[in-house]
Coordinates of N, CA and C in Angstrom, one line a residue:
M1 N -26.0 175.0 -57.0 CA -25.8 176.0 -57.1 C -26.4 176.9 -55.4
S2 N -25.8 177.9 -55.3 CA -26.3 178.6 -53.8 C -27.8 179.2 -54.3
A3 N -28.0 179.7 -52.9 CA -29.3 180.8 -53.0 C -29.0 181.9 -53.8
V4 N -30.0 182.6 -54.7 CA -29.5 183.8 -55.6 C -29.8 185.1 -54.6
N5 N -29.1 185.6 -54.4 CA -29.4 187.4 -53.9 C -30.0 188.2 -54.7
F6 N -31.5 188.4 -54.4 CA -32.4 189.0 -55.2 C -32.3 190.5 -54.3
N7 N -32.5 191.4 -55.3 CA -32.5 193.1 -54.9 C -33.9 193.2 -55.5
K8 N -33.9 195.0 -55.3 CA -35.4 195.5 -55.5 C -35.1 195.8 -57.4
E9 N -33.9 195.3 -58.1 CA -34.0 195.4 -59.8 C -34.5 193.9 -59.9
S10 N -33.6 193.3 -59.1 CA -33.8 191.5 -60.0 C -35.2 190.8 -59.2
F11 N -35.7 191.2 -58.4 CA -36.8 190.5 -57.8 C -38.2 190.3 -58.3
D12 N -38.7 191.4 -59.1 CA -39.8 190.9 -59.6 C -39.6 190.2 -61.0
K13 N -38.5 190.1 -61.8 CA -38.6 189.3 -62.9 C -38.2 187.9 -62.4
A14 N -37.3 188.1 -61.5 CA -36.7 186.4 -60.9 C -37.7 185.7 -60.4
V15 N -38.9 186.3 -59.7 CA -39.9 186.0 -58.4 C -40.8 185.9 -59.1
L16 N -41.3 187.0 -59.3 CA -43.0 186.7 -59.9 C -43.2 186.6 -61.1
E17 N -41.9 186.6 -62.1 CA -42.3 186.2 -63.5 C -41.8 184.8 -63.7
E18 N -41.4 184.2 -62.8 CA -40.8 182.5 -63.0 C -42.0 181.6 -62.9
K19 N -41.9 180.8 -63.9 CA -42.7 179.6 -64.1 C -42.7 178.3 -62.9
K20 N -41.4 178.4 -62.6 CA -41.3 177.2 -61.4 C -41.4 178.1 -60.1
A21 N -41.7 177.3 -59.0 CA -41.6 177.6 -57.3 C -40.6 178.4 -57.0
V22 N -40.5 179.5 -56.5 CA -39.7 180.1 -56.2 C -39.7 180.3 -54.2
L23 N -38.2 179.9 -53.7 CA -38.8 179.9 -52.3 C -37.5 181.1 -52.1
V24 N -38.0 182.4 -51.0 CA -37.3 183.5 -51.1 C -37.2 183.8 -49.1
D25 N -36.1 183.7 -49.0 CA -35.5 183.6 -47.6 C -35.5 185.2 -47.2
F26 N -36.2 185.9 -46.4 CA -36.2 187.3 -45.8 C -35.1 187.5 -44.5
W27 N -33.9 187.9 -44.8 CA -33.4 188.2 -43.9 C -32.4 189.2 -43.4
A28 N -31.8 189.5 -42.5 CA -30.6 190.7 -42.8 C -29.1 190.3 -42.0
P29 N -28.3 190.8 -42.6 CA -26.8 190.4 -41.9 C -26.6 190.4 -40.3
W30 N -27.5 191.5 -39.6 CA -27.3 191.7 -38.7 C -27.9 190.4 -37.3
C31 N -29.0 189.6 -38.1 CA -29.8 188.7 -37.5 C -29.1 187.6 -37.0
V32 N -29.0 187.4 -35.8 CA -28.3 186.3 -35.5 C -28.8 184.9 -35.9
Y33 N -30.0 184.9 -36.0 CA -30.8 183.5 -36.1 C -31.1 183.0 -37.5
C34 N -31.0 184.7 -38.5 CA -31.0 184.3 -39.5 C -29.3 183.6 -39.9
K35 N -28.3 184.1 -39.5 CA -26.8 183.4 -39.7 C -26.8 181.9 -39.5
R36 N -27.6 181.7 -38.2 CA -27.5 180.1 -37.9 C -28.5 179.3 -38.7
I37 N -29.3 179.9 -39.4 CA -30.3 179.0 -40.2 C -29.7 178.8 -41.8
G38 N -28.9 180.0 -42.2 CA -28.2 180.3 -43.2 C -27.4 178.8 -43.9
P39 N -26.8 177.9 -43.0 CA -25.9 177.0 -43.7 C -27.3 175.9 -44.4
A40 N -28.4 175.7 -43.7 CA -29.4 174.7 -43.8 C -30.1 175.3 -45.0
Y41 N -30.4 176.4 -45.1 CA -31.3 177.1 -46.3 C -30.1 177.1 -47.2
E42 N -28.8 177.1 -47.4 CA -27.8 177.0 -48.3 C -27.8 175.4 -49.0
K43 N -28.0 174.6 -47.8 CA -28.1 172.9 -48.3 C -29.2 172.8 -49.1
V44 N -30.9 173.5 -48.5 CA -31.7 173.3 -49.4 C -31.7 173.8 -50.9
A45 N -30.9 175.2 -51.4 CA -30.7 175.5 -52.6 C -30.1 174.3 -53.1
L46 N -28.9 173.9 -52.9 CA -28.2 173.1 -53.6 C -29.3 171.6 -54.0
E47 N -29.7 171.2 -52.9 CA -30.7 169.6 -52.9 C -31.7 169.9 -54.2
R48 N -32.3 171.3 -54.2 CA -33.4 171.4 -55.2 C -33.1 172.1 -56.3
E49 N -32.0 172.1 -56.6 CA -31.5 172.9 -58.0 C -32.1 172.0 -59.0
G50 N -32.8 172.9 -59.7 CA -33.5 172.3 -61.4 C -34.9 172.7 -60.9
T51 N -35.4 172.1 -59.5 CA -36.8 172.1 -59.4 C -37.8 173.2 -58.7
L52 N -36.8 173.9 -57.9 CA -37.3 175.0 -57.3 C -35.8 175.8 -57.3
L53 N -36.5 177.3 -57.5 CA -35.5 178.5 -57.3 C -35.7 179.1 -56.0
V54 N -34.3 178.9 -55.4 CA -34.5 179.8 -53.9 C -33.0 180.9 -53.7
G55 N -33.7 181.8 -53.0 CA -33.3 182.8 -53.2 C -33.6 183.6 -51.8
K56 N -32.8 184.6 -51.9 CA -32.6 185.4 -50.5 C -32.7 186.9 -50.8
V57 N -33.4 187.9 -50.0 CA -34.0 189.2 -49.9 C -33.1 190.0 -48.5
N58 N -32.0 190.3 -48.5 CA -31.6 191.3 -47.5 C -32.5 192.1 -47.2
I59 N -33.3 192.6 -46.2 CA -34.3 193.5 -45.9 C -33.8 194.8 -46.0
D60 N -32.3 194.9 -45.8 CA -31.8 196.2 -45.1 C -31.1 197.1 -46.6
E61 N -31.3 195.9 -47.5 CA -31.0 196.4 -49.0 C -32.1 196.7 -49.6
A62 N -33.0 196.2 -49.3 CA -34.3 196.3 -50.3 C -35.7 196.0 -49.2
P63 N -35.7 197.2 -48.6 CA -36.8 196.9 -47.4 C -38.4 197.6 -48.2
E64 N -38.3 198.1 -49.5 CA -39.5 198.0 -50.1 C -40.2 196.3 -50.2
I65 N -39.3 195.9 -50.6 CA -39.6 194.1 -51.2 C -40.6 193.3 -49.5
A66 N -40.0 193.7 -48.4 CA -40.1 193.2 -47.2 C -41.6 193.8 -46.8
R67 N -41.2 195.5 -47.1 CA -42.7 196.1 -46.9 C -44.1 195.4 -47.4
R68 N -43.3 195.5 -49.0 CA -44.5 194.6 -49.8 C -45.1 193.3 -49.5
Y69 N -44.4 192.4 -48.9 CA -45.0 191.2 -48.0 C -45.2 191.2 -46.6
S70 N -45.3 192.6 -45.9 CA -45.7 192.5 -44.5 C -44.8 192.0 -43.7
I71 N -43.6 191.8 -44.3 CA -42.2 191.2 -43.5 C -42.1 191.9 -42.1
D72 N -42.1 191.6 -40.7 CA -41.9 192.1 -40.0 C -41.0 191.2 -38.8
T73 N -40.6 189.9 -39.0 CA -39.9 189.1 -38.4 C -39.3 188.4 -39.3
I74 N -37.7 188.4 -39.2 CA -36.9 187.7 -39.9 C -36.1 186.6 -38.8
P75 N -35.9 185.4 -39.5 CA -36.1 185.2 -40.9 C -37.7 184.8 -40.9
T76 N -37.9 185.2 -42.3 CA -39.3 184.7 -42.8 C -38.9 184.3 -44.2
I77 N -39.7 182.9 -44.3 CA -39.2 182.2 -45.7 C -40.7 182.2 -46.3
M78 N -40.6 182.3 -47.4 CA -42.1 182.9 -48.3 C -41.8 181.8 -49.5
L79 N -43.1 181.0 -49.8 CA -42.8 180.4 -50.9 C -43.7 180.9 -52.0
F80 N -43.1 181.2 -53.6 CA -44.2 181.9 -54.6 C -44.2 180.6 -55.7
V81 N -45.5 180.5 -55.9 CA -45.7 179.9 -57.2 C -46.9 180.4 -57.9
G82 N -46.5 180.8 -59.5 CA -46.6 181.3 -60.2 C -46.8 182.7 -60.1
G83 N -45.7 183.5 -59.5 CA -45.7 184.7 -59.0 C -46.1 184.9 -57.8
E84 N -47.1 184.4 -57.1 CA -47.7 184.3 -56.2 C -47.6 184.2 -54.7
P85 N -47.1 184.8 -54.2 CA -47.0 184.1 -52.7 C -48.0 183.1 -52.1
V86 N -47.8 182.1 -51.8 CA -48.8 181.1 -51.0 C -48.7 180.8 -49.7
A87 N -47.7 180.7 -49.3 CA -47.2 180.4 -48.0 C -45.8 180.8 -47.5
H88 N -45.6 181.2 -46.0 CA -44.6 181.4 -45.2 C -44.4 180.8 -43.8
V89 N -43.2 180.5 -43.8 CA -42.8 180.1 -42.4 C -41.7 181.2 -41.6
V90 N -41.9 181.4 -40.3 CA -41.1 182.2 -39.9 C -40.1 181.4 -38.4
A91 N -39.1 181.7 -39.1 CA -38.1 181.2 -37.9 C -37.8 179.7 -37.5
P92 N -38.0 179.1 -39.1 CA -37.7 177.6 -39.0 C -36.5 177.0 -38.4
E93 N -36.6 176.3 -37.4 CA -35.4 175.7 -36.4 C -34.6 174.7 -37.0
S94 N -34.7 174.2 -38.3 CA -33.8 173.5 -38.9 C -34.3 173.3 -40.3
K95 N -33.1 172.6 -40.9 CA -33.3 172.1 -42.4 C -34.8 171.3 -42.8
A96 N -34.6 170.3 -41.7 CA -35.9 169.4 -41.7 C -37.1 170.4 -41.8
K97 N -37.2 171.1 -40.9 CA -38.7 171.9 -40.9 C -38.8 172.9 -42.3
I98 N -37.8 173.4 -43.0 CA -37.6 174.2 -44.0 C -38.1 173.1 -45.2
D99 N -37.4 171.6 -45.3 CA -37.8 170.6 -46.3 C -39.7 170.3 -46.1
G100 N -40.0 170.5 -44.8 CA -41.3 170.0 -44.7 C -42.3 171.2 -45.1
F101 N -41.8 172.4 -45.1 CA -42.5 173.4 -45.5 C -43.0 173.2 -46.8
I102 N -41.9 172.8 -47.8 CA -41.8 173.0 -48.9 C -42.8 171.7 -49.4
S103 N -42.3 170.9 -48.8 CA -43.3 169.6 -49.0 C -45.0 169.9 -49.1
E104 N -45.1 170.1 -47.9 CA -46.4 170.4 -47.6 C -47.2 171.4 -48.5
H105 N -46.4 172.3 -49.1 CA -46.8 173.6 -49.8 C -46.8 173.1 -51.3
L106 N -45.9 172.2 -51.5 CA -45.9 172.0 -53.5 C -46.4 170.6 -53.4
V107 N -47.2 170.2 -54.4 CA -48.0 169.2 -54.6 C -47.0 168.6 -55.8

């Protein structure tokens, strides 16, 4: 399954009420680096299906969510566990960095 697109209507239920861990990519369609890392992020979504919910928030369409989590640089990838943000990484340069980030923060 590819990354799920979260919007202001779906974010709270899908991310904050989810029992399993959720990885969220804050991005925008005009962000060149977001486009570059996008395929790697989609591979993470496919590989971790069933163990980790992987989604995306377009900050242009849901700026209130980005403000809530003080997102000022994109892409920012944030890990939520039990509905709480536990860690984030800004502009990971590869799929390996994303995988390492997940492994470091999920026990």
